[in-house]
PDB file of C-alpha atoms in Angstrom:
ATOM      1  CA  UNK P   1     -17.704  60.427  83.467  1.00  0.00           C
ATOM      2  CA  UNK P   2     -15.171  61.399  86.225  1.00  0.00           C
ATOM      3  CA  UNK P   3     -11.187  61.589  85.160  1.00  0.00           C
ATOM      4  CA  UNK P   4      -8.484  60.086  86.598  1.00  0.00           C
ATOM      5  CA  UNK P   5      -5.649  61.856  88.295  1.00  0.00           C
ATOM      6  CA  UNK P   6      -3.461  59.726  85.389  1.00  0.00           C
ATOM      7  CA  UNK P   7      -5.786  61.249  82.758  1.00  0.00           C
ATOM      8  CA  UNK P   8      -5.167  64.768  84.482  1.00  0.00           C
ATOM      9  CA  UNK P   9      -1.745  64.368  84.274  1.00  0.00           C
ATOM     10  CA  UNK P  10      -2.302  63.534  80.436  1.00  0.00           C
ATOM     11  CA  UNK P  11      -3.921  66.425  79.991  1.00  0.00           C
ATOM     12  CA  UNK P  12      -1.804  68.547  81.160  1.00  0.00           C
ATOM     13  CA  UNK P  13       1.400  67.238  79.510  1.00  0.00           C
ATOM     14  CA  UNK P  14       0.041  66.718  76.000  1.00  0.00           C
ATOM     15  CA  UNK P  15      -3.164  69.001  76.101  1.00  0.00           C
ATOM     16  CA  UNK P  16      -5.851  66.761  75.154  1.00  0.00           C
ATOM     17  CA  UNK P  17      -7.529  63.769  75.772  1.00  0.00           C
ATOM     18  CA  UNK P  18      -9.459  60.990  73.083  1.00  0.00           C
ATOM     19  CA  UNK P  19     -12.131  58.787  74.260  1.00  0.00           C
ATOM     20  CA  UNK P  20     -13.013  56.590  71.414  1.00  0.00           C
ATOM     21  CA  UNK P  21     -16.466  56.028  71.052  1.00  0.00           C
ATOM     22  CA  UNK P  22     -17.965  57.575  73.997  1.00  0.00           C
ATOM     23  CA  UNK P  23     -20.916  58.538  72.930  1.00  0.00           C
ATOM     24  CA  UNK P  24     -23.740  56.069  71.847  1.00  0.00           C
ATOM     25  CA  UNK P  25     -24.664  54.974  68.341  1.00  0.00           C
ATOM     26  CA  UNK P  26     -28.293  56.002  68.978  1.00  0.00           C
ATOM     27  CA  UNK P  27     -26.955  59.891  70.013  1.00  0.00           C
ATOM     28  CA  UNK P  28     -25.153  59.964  67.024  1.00  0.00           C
ATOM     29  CA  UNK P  29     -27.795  58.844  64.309  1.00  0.00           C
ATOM     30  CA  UNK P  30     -30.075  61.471  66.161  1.00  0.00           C
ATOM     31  CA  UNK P  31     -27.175  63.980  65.453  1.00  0.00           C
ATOM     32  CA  UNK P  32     -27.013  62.835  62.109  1.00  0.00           C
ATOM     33  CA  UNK P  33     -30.585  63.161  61.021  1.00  0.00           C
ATOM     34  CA  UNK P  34     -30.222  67.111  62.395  1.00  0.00           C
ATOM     35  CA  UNK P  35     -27.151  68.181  60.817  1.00  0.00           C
ATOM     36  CA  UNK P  36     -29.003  68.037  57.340  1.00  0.00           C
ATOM     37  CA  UNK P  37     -31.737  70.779  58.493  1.00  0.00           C
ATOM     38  CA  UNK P  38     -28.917  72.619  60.612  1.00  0.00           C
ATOM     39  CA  UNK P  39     -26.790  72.668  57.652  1.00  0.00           C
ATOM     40  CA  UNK P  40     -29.623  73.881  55.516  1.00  0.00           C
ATOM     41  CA  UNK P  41     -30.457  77.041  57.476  1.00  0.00           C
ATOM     42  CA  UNK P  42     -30.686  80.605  56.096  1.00  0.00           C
ATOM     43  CA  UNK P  43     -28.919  82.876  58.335  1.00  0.00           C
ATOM     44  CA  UNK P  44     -25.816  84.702  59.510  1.00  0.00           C
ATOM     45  CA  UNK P  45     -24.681  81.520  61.667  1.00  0.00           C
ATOM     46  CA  UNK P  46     -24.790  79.359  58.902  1.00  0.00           C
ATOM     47  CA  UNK P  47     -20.727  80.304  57.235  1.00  0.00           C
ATOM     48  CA  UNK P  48     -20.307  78.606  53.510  1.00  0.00           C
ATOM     49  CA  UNK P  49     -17.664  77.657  51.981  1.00  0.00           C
ATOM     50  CA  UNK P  50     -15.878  79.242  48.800  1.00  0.00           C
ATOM     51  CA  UNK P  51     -18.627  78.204  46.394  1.00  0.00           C
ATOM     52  CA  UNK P  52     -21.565  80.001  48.481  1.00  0.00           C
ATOM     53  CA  UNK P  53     -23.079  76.658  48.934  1.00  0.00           C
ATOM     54  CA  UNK P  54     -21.546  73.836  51.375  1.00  0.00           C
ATOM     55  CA  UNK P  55     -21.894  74.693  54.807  1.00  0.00           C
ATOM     56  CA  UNK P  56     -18.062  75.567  56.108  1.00  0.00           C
ATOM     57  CA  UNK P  57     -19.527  75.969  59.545  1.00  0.00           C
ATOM     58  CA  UNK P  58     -22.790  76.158  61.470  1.00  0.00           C
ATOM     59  CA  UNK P  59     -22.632  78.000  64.623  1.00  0.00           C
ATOM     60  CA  UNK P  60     -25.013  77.502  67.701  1.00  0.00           C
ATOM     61  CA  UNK P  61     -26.869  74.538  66.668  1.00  0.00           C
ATOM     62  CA  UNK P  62     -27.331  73.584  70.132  1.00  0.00           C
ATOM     63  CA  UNK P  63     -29.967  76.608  70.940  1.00  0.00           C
ATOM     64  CA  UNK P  64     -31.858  75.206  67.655  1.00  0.00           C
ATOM     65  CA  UNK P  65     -31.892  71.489  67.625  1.00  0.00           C
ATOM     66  CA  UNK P  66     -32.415  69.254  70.738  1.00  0.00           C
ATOM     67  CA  UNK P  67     -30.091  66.633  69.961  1.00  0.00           C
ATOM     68  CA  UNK P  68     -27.457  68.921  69.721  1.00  0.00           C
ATOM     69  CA  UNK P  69     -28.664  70.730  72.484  1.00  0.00           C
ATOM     70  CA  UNK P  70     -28.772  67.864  74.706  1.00  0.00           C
ATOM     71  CA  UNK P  71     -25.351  67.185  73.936  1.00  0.00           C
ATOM     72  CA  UNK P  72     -24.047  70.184  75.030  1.00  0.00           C
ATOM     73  CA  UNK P  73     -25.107  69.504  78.674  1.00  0.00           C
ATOM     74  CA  UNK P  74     -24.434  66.011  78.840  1.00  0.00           C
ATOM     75  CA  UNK P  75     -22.650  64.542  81.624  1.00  0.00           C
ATOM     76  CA  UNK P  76     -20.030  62.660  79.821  1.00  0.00           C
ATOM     77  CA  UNK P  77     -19.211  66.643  78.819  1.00  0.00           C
ATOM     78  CA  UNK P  78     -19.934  68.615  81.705  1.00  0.00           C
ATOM     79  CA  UNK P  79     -17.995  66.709  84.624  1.00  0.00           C
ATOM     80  CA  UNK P  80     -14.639  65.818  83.164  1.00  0.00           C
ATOM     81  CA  UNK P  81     -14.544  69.724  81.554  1.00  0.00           C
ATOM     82  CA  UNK P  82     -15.145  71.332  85.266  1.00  0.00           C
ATOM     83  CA  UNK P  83     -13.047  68.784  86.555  1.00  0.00           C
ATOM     84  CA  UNK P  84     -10.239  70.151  83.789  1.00  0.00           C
ATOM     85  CA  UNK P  85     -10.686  73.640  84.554  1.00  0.00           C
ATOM     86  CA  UNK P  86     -11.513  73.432  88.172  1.00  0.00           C
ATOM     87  CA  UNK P  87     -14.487  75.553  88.093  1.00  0.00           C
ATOM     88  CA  UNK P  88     -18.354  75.681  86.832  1.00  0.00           C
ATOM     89  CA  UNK P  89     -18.307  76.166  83.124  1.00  0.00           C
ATOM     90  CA  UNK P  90     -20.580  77.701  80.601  1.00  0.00           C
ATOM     91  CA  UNK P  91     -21.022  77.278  76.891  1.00  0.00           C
ATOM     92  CA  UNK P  92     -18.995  79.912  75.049  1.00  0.00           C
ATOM     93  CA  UNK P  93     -19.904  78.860  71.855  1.00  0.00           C
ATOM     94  CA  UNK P  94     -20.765  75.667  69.833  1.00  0.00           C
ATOM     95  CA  UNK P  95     -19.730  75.145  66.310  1.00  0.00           C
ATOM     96  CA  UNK P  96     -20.286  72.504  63.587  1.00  0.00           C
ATOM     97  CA  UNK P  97     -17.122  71.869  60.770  1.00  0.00           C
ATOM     98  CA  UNK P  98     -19.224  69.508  57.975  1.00  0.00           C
ATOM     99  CA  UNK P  99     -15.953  69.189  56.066  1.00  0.00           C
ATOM    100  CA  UNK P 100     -18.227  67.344  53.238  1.00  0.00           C
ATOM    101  CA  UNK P 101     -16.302  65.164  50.418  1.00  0.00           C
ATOM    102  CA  UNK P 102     -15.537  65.562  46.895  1.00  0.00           C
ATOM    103  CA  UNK P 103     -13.105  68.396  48.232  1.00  0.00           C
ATOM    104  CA  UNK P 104     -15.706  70.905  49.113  1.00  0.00           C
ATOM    105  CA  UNK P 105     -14.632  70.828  52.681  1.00  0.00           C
ATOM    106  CA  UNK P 106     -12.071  73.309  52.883  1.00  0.00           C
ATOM    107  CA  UNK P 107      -8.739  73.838  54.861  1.00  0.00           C
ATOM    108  CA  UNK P 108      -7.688  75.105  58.139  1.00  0.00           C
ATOM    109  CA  UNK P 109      -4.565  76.420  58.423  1.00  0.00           C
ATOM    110  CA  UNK P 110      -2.499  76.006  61.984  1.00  0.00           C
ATOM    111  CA  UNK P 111      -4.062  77.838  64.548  1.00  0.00           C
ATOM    112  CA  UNK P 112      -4.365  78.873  68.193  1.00  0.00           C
ATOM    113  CA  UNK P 113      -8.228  78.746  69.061  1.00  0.00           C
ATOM    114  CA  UNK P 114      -8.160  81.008  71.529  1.00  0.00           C
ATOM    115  CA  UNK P 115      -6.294  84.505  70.523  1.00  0.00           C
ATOM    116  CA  UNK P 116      -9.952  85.846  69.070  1.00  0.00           C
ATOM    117  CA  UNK P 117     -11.899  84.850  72.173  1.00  0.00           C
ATOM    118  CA  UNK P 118      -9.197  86.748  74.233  1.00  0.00           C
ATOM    119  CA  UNK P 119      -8.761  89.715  71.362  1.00  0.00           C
ATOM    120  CA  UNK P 120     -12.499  90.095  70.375  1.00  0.00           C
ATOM    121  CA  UNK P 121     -14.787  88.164  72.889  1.00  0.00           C
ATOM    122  CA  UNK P 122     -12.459  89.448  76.161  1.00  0.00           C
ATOM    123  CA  UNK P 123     -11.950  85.986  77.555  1.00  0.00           C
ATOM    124  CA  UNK P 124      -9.646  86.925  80.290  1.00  0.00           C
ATOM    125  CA  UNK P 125      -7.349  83.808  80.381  1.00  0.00           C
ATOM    126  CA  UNK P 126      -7.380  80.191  78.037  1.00  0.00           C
ATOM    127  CA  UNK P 127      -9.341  78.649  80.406  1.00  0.00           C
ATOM    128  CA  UNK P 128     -11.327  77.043  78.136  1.00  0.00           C
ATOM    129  CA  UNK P 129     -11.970  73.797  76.530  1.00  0.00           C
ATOM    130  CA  UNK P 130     -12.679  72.165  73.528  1.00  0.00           C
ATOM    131  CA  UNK P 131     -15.005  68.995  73.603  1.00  0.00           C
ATOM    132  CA  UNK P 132     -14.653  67.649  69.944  1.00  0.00           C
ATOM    133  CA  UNK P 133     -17.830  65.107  69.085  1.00  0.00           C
ATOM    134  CA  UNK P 134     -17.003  62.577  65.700  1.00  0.00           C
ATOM    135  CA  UNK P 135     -20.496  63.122  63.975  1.00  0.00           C
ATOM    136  CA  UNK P 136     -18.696  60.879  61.530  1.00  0.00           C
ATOM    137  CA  UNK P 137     -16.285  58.433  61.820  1.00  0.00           C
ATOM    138  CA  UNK P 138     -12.851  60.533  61.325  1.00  0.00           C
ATOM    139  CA  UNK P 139     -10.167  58.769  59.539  1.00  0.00           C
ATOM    140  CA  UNK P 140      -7.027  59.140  58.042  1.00  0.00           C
ATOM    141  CA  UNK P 141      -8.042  59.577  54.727  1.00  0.00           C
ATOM    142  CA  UNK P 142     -10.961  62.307  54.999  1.00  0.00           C
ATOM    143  CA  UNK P 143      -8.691  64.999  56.605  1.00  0.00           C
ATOM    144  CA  UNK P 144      -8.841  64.598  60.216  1.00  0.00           C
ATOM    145  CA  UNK P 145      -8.673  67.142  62.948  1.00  0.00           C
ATOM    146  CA  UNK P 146      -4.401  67.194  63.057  1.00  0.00           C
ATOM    147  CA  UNK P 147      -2.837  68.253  66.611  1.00  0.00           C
ATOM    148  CA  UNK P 148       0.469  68.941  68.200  1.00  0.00           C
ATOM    149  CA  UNK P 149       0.357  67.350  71.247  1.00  0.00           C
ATOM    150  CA  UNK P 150       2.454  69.389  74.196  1.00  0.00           C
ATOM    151  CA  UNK P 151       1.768  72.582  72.180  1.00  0.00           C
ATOM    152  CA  UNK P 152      -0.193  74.797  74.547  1.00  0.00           C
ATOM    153  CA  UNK P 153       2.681  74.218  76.879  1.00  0.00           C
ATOM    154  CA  UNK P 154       3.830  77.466  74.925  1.00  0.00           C
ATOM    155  CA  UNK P 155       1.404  79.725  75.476  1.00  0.00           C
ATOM    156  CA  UNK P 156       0.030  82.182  73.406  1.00  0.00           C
ATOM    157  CA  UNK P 157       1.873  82.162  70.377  1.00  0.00           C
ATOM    158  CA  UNK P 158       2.553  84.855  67.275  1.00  0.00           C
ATOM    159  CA  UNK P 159      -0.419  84.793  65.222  1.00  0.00           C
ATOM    160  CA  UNK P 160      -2.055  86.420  62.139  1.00  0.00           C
ATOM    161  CA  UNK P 161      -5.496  87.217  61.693  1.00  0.00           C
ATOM    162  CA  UNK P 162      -7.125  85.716  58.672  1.00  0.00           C
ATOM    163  CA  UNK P 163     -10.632  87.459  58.323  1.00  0.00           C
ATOM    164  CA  UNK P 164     -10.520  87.290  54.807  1.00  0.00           C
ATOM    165  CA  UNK P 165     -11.951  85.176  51.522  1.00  0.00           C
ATOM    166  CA  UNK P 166     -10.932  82.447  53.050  1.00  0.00           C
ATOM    167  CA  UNK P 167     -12.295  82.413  56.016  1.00  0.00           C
ATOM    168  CA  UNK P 168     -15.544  84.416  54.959  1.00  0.00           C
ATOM    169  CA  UNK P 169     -15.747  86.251  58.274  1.00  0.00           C
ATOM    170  CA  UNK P 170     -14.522  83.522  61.211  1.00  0.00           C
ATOM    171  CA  UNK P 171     -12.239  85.255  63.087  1.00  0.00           C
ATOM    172  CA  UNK P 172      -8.702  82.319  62.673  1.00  0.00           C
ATOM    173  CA  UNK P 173      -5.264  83.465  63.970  1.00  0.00           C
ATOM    174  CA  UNK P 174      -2.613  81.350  62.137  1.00  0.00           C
ATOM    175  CA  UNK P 175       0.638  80.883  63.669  1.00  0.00           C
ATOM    176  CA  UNK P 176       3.783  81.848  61.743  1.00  0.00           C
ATOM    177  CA  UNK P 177       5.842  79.322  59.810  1.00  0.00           C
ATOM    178  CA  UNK P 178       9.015  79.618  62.410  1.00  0.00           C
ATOM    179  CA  UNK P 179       6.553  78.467  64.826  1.00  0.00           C
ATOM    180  CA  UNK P 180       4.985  75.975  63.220  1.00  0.00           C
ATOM    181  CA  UNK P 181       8.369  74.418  61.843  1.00  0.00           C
ATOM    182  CA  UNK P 182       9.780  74.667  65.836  1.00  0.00           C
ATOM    183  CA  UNK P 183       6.695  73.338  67.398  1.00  0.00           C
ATOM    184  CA  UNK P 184       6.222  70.768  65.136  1.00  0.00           C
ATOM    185  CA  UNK P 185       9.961  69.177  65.201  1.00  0.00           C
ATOM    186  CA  UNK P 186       9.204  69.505  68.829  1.00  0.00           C
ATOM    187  CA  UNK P 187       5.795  67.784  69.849  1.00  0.00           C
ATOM    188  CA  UNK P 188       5.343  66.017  65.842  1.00  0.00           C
ATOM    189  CA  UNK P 189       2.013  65.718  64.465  1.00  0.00           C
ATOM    190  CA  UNK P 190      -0.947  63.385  65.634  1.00  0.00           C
ATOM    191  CA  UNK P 191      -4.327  62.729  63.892  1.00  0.00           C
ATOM    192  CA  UNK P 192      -7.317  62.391  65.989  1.00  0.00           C
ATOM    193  CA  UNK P 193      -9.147  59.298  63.882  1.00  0.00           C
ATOM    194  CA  UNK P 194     -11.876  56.606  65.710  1.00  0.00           C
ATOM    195  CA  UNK P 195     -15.064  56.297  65.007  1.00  0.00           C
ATOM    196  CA  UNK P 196     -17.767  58.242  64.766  1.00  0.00           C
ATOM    197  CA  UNK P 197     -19.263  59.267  68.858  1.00  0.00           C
ATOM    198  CA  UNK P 198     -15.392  59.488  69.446  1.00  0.00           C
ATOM    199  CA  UNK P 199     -14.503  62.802  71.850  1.00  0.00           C
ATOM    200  CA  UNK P 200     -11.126  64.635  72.198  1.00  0.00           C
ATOM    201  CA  UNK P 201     -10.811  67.257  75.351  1.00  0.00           C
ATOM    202  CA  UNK P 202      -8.522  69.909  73.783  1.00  0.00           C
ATOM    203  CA  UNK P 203      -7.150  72.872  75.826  1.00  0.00           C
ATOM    204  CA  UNK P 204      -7.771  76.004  73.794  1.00  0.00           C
ATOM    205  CA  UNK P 205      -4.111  76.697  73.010  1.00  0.00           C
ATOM    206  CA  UNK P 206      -3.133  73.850  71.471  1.00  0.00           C
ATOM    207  CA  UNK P 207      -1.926  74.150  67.900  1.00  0.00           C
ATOM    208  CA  UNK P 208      -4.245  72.656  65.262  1.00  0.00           C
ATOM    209  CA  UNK P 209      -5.202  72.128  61.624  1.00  0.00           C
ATOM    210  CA  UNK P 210      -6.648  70.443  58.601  1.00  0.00           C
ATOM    211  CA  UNK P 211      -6.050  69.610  54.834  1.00  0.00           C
ATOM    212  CA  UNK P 212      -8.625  69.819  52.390  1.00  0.00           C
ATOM    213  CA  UNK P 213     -11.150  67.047  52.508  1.00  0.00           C
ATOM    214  CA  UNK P 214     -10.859  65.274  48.690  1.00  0.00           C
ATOM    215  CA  UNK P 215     -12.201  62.086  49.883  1.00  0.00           C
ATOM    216  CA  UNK P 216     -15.893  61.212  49.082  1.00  0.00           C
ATOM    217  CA  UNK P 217     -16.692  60.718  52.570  1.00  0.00           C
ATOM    218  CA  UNK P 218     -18.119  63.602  54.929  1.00  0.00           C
ATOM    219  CA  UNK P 219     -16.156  64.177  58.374  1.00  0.00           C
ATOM    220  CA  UNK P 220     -18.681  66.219  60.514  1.00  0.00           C
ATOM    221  CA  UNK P 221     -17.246  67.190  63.902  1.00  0.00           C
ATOM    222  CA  UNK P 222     -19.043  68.437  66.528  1.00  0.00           C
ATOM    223  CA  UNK P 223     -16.787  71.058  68.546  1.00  0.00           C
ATOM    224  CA  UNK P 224     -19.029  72.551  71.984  1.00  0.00           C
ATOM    225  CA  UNK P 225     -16.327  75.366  73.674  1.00  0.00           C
ATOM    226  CA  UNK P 226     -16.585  75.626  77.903  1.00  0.00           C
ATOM    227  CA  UNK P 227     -15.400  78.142  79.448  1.00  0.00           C
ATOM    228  CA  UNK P 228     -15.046  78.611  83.393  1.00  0.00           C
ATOM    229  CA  UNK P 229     -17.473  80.967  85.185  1.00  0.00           C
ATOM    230  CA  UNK P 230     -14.687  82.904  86.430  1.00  0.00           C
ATOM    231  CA  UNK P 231     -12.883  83.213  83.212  1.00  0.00           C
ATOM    232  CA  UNK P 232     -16.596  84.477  81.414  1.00  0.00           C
ATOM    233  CA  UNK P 233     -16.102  87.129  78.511  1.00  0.00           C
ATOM    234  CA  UNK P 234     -15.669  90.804  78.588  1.00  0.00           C
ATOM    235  CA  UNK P 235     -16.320  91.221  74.849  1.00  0.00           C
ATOM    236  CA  UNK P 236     -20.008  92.138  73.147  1.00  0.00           C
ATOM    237  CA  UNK P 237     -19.032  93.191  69.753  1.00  0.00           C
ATOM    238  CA  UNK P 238     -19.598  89.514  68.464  1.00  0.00           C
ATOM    239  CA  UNK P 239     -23.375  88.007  68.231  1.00  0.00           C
ATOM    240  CA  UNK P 240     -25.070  85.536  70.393  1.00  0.00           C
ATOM    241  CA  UNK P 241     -23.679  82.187  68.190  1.00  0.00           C
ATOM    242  CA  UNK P 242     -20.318  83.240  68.441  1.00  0.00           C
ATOM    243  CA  UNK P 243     -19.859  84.865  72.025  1.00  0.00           C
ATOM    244  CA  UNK P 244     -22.821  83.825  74.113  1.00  0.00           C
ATOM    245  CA  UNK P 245     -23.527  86.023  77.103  1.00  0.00           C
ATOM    246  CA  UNK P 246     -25.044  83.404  79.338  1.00  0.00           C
ATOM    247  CA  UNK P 247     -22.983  82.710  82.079  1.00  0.00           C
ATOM    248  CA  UNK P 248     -25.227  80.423  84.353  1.00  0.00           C
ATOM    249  CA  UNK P 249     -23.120  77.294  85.359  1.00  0.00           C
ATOM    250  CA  UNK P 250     -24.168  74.121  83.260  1.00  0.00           C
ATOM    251  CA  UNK P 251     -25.423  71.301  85.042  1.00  0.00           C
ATOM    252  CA  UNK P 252     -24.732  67.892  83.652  1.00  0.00           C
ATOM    253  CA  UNK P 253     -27.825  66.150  82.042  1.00  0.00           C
ATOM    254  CA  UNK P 254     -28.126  62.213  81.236  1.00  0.00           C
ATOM    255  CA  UNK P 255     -24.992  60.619  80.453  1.00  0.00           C
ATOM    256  CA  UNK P 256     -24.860  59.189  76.312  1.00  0.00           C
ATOM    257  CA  UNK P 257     -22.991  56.146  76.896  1.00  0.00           C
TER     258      UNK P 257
END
């Protein structure tokens, strides 16, 4: 999938793109059947949520399961990001929210993604970008991904660390409430909802959240993180699922469409 110069333009005004759909329904069962074992796995990579149980997020799932894995390099992926960034790109990291139902999907306060890759990993510049994958079908009721569009136009904004309880060790820089209140009577708030296969392009300073998921209906989002070759990592004080040192340009596999 190539972009046009109209959706380049897009991207660069409101810092994201949504393709509804774009991947097939056959990908996506295969990614559904996996996310049970991923979800179920007994290491450091594998972040719970409050009650030590539910799976808050599952890092790297991409080096361990081959329908995730083939994801990460497909083309649909792999050409519009380099044609975003202007460069080869590399995998940074890959990350799995499950945000399961009956409210044991937690919260994510409003956020920057990219002020811990630059502060931690060394990521020279936010050159980076954010393919987001529905696993399920996202919608307005089982707390969707929430974005202000326009917001990276500000750059890198004031921002807290939260490595704390509520986090349980991911490294989340929320913005302060001036900001949020400014930015958000600026740009207003959009939810990213379609089905599930949908795929948003998100520039890594965009400003972004979530609310607590009380429906009974998972909302499992897939998010893969390219970086540009030239922009690679400085950083090694993080481990492999979080900052991966593998810089070798991705080449685009079969298309899932």
């Amino acid at each position: 999938m190539l972009l046009t110069e109209s959706q380049l333009v897009e991207f660069n005004d409101r810092g994201f793109l949504f393709f509804p759909g774009l991947i097939d329904t056959s990908h996506i069962s295969d990614l559904q059947d996996s996310l049970a074992s991923v979800m179920d796995r007994d290491g450091p990579e594998v972040i719970r949520e409050q009650d030590g149980e539910a799976a808050r997020l599952v890092f790297g799932a991409h080096t361990y399961s081959e329908p995730f894995g083939r994801l990460s390099t497909s083309a649909d992926l792999v050409l519009p990001v380099r044609q975003l960034l202007g460069d080869e790109i590399y995998l940074h990291q890959s990350r799995i929210n499950p945000k399961l139902g009956m409210g044991q999907g937690g919260s994510w306060t409003w956020h920057q993604d990219y002020p811990p890759w630059k502060s931690i990993d060394g990521m020279p510049r936010p050159r980076c970008v954010m393919a987001t994958v529905f696993l399920d079908d996202c919608s307005p009721v089982n707390s969707p991904l929430l974005l202000m569009p326009g917001s990276q136009q500000h750059g890198l904004l004031e921002s807290h660390p939260q490595t704390d309880s509520n986090t349980h060790g991911y490294d989340l820089h929320q913005i302060t409430t001036v900001d949020l209140k400014r930015l958000a009577a600026e740009h207003g708030i959009e939810p990213l909802v379609g089905p599930a296969g949908s795929v948003a392009l998100i520039h890594c300073n965009v400003v972004h959240g979530s609310a607590n998921n009380v429906s009974p209906w998972r909302r499992a989002i897939l998010y893969l993180i390219y970086n540009a070759v030239s922009n690679a990592c400085t950083g090694t004080s993080r481990p492999w699922y979080q900052n991966n040192r593998d810089f070798t340009p991705l080449q685009p596999g079969p298309v899932n469409h």
